[in-house]
Tab-separated table of N, CA and C in Angstrom:
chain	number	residue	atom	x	y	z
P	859	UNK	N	104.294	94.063	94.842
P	859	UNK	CA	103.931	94.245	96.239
P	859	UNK	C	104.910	95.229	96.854
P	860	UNK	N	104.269	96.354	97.264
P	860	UNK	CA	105.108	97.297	97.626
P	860	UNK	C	105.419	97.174	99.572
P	861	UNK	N	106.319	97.146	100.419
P	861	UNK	CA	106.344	96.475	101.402
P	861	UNK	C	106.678	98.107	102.328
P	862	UNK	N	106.131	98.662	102.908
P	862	UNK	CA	106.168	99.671	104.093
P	862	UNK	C	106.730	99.174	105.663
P	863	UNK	N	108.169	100.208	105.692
P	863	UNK	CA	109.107	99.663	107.295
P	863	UNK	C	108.320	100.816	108.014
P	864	UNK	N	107.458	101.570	107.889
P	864	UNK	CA	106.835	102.393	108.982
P	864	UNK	C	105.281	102.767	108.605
P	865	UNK	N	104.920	102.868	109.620
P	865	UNK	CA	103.188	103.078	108.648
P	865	UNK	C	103.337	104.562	108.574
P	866	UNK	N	103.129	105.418	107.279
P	866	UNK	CA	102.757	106.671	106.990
P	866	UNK	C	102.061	107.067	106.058
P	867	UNK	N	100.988	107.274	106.866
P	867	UNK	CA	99.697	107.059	106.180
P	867	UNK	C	99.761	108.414	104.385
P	868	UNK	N	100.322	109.216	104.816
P	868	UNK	CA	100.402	110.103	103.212
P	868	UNK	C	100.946	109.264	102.241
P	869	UNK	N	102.339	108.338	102.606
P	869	UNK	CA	103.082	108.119	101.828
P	869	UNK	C	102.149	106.892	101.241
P	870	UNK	N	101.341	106.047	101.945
P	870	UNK	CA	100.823	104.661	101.396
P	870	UNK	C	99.589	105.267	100.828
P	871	UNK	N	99.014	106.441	101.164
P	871	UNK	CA	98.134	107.268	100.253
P	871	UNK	C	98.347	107.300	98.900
P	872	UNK	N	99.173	108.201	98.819
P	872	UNK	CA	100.153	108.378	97.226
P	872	UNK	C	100.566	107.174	96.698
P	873	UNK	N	100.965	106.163	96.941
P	873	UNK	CA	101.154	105.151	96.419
P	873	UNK	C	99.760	104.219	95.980
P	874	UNK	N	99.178	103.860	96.897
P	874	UNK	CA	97.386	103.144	96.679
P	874	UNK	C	97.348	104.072	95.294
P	875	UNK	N	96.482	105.213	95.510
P	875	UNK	CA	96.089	106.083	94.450
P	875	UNK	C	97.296	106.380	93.030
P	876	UNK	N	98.357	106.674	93.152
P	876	UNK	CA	99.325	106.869	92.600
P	876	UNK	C	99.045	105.396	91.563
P	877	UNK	N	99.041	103.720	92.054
P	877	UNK	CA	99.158	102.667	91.418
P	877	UNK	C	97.659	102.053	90.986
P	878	UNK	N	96.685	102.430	91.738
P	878	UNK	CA	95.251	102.471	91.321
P	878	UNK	C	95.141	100.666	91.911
P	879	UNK	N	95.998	99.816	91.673
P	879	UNK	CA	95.232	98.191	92.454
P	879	UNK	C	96.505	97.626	92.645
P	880	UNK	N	96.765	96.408	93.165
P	880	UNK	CA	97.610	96.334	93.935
P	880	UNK	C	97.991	95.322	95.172
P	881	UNK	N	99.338	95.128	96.193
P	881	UNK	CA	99.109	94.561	97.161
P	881	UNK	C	100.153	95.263	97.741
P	882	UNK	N	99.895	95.752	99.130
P	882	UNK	CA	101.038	96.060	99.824
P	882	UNK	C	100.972	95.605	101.589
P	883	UNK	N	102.211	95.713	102.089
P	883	UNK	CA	102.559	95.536	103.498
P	883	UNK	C	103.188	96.303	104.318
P	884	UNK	N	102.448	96.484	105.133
P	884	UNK	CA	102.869	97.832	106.133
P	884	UNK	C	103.097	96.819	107.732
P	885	UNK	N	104.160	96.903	108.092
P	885	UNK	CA	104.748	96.350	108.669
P	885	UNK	C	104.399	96.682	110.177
P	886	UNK	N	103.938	95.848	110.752
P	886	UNK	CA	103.231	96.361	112.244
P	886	UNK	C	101.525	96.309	112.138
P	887	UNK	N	101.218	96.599	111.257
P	887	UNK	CA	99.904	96.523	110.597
P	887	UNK	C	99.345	95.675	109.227
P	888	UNK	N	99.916	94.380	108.947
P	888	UNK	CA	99.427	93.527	108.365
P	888	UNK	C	99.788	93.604	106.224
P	889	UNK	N	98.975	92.909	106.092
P	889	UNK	CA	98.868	92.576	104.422
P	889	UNK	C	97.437	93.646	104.006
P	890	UNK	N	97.990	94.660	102.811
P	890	UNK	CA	96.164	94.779	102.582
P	890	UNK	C	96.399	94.945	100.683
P	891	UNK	N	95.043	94.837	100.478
P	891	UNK	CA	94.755	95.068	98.833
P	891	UNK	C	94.628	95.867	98.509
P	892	UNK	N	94.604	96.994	97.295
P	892	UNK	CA	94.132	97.838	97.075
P	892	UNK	C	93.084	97.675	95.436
P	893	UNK	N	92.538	98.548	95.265
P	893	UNK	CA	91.594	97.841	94.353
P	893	UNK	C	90.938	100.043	93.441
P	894	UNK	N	90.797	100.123	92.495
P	894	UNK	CA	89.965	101.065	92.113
P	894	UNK	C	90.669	103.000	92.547
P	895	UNK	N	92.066	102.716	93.545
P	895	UNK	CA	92.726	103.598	93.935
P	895	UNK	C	92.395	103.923	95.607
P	896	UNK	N	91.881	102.672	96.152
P	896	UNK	CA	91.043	102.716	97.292
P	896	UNK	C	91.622	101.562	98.018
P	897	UNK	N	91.911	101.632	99.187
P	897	UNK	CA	92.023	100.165	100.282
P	897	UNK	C	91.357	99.603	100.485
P	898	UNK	N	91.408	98.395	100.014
P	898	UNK	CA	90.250	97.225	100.273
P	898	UNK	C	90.265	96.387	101.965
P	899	UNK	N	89.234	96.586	102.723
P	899	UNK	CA	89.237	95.550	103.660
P	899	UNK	C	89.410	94.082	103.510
P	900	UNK	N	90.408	93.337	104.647
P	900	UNK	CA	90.679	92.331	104.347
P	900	UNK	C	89.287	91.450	104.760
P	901	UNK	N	89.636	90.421	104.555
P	901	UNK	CA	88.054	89.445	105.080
P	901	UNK	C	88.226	89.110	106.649
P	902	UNK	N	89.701	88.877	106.731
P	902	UNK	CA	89.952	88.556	108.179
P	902	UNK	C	90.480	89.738	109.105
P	903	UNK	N	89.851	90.817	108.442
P	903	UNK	CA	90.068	91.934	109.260
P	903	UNK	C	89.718	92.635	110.594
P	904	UNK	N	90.847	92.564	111.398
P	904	UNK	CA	90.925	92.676	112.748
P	904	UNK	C	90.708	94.614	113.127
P	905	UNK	N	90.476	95.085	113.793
P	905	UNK	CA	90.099	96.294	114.018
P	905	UNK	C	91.331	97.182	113.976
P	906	UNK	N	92.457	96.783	113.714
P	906	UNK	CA	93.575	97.544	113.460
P	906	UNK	C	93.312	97.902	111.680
P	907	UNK	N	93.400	96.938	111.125
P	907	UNK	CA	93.246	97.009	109.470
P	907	UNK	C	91.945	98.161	109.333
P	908	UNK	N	90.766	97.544	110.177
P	908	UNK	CA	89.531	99.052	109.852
P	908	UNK	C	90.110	100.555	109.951
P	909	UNK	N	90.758	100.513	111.073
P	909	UNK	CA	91.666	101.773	111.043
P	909	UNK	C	92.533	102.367	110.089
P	910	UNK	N	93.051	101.569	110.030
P	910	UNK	CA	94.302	101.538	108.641
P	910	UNK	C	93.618	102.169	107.416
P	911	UNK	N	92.991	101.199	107.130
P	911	UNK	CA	91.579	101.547	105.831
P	911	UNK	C	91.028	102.678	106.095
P	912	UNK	N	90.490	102.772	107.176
P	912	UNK	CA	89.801	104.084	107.108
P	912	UNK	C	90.286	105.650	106.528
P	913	UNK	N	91.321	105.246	107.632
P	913	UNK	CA	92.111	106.299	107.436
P	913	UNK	C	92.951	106.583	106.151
P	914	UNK	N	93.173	105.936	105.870
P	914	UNK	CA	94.265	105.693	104.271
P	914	UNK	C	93.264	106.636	102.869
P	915	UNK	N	91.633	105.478	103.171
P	915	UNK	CA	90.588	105.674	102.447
P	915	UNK	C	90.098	107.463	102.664
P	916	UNK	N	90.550	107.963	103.518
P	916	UNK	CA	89.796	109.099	103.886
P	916	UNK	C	91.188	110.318	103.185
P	917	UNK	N	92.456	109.914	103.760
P	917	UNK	CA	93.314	111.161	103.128
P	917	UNK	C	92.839	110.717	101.436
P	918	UNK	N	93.204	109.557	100.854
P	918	UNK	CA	93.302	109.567	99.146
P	918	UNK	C	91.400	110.544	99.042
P	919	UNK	N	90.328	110.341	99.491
P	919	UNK	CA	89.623	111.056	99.256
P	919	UNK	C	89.692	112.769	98.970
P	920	UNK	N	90.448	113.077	100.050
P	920	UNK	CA	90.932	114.426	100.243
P	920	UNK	C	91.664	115.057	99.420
P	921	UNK	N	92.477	113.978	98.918
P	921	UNK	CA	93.614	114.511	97.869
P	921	UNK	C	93.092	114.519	96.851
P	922	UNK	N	91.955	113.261	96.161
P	922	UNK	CA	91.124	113.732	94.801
P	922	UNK	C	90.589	114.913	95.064
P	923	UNK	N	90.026	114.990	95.944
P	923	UNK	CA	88.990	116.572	95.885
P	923	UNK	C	90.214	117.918	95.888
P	924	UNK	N	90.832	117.686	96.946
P	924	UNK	CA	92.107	118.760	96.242
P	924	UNK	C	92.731	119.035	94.940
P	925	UNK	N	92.640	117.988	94.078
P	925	UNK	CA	93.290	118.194	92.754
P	925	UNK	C	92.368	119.070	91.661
């Protein structure tokens, strides 16, 4: 479980994708899973986490297609 003291979204990018599944904590913004090199929504996910996800889910997209 990799544990994040600031949310930055490149760096938890590279890491999700970088480790492919997973659990990490970003501090200010909750517990999440990762699964396939992708952020998994939690079940009890509050509209901060959709954000989180989204966004996380959208740079690692960017960066496969860049490579």
């Amino acid at each position: 479980m990799r544990i994040f003291q600031k949310y930055q979204p490149l760096l938890v990018a590279k890491h999700v994708k970088g480790f492919f599944s997973g659990r990490l904590y970003i501090h200010g913004r909750g517990g999440f899973n990762y699964a396939q090199g992708m952020l998994v929504l939690p079940e009890d996910a509050k509209p901060r986490h959709e954000e989180t996800v989204q966004e996380i889910n959208q740079l690692i997209s960017k960066m496969q297609a860049a490579a």
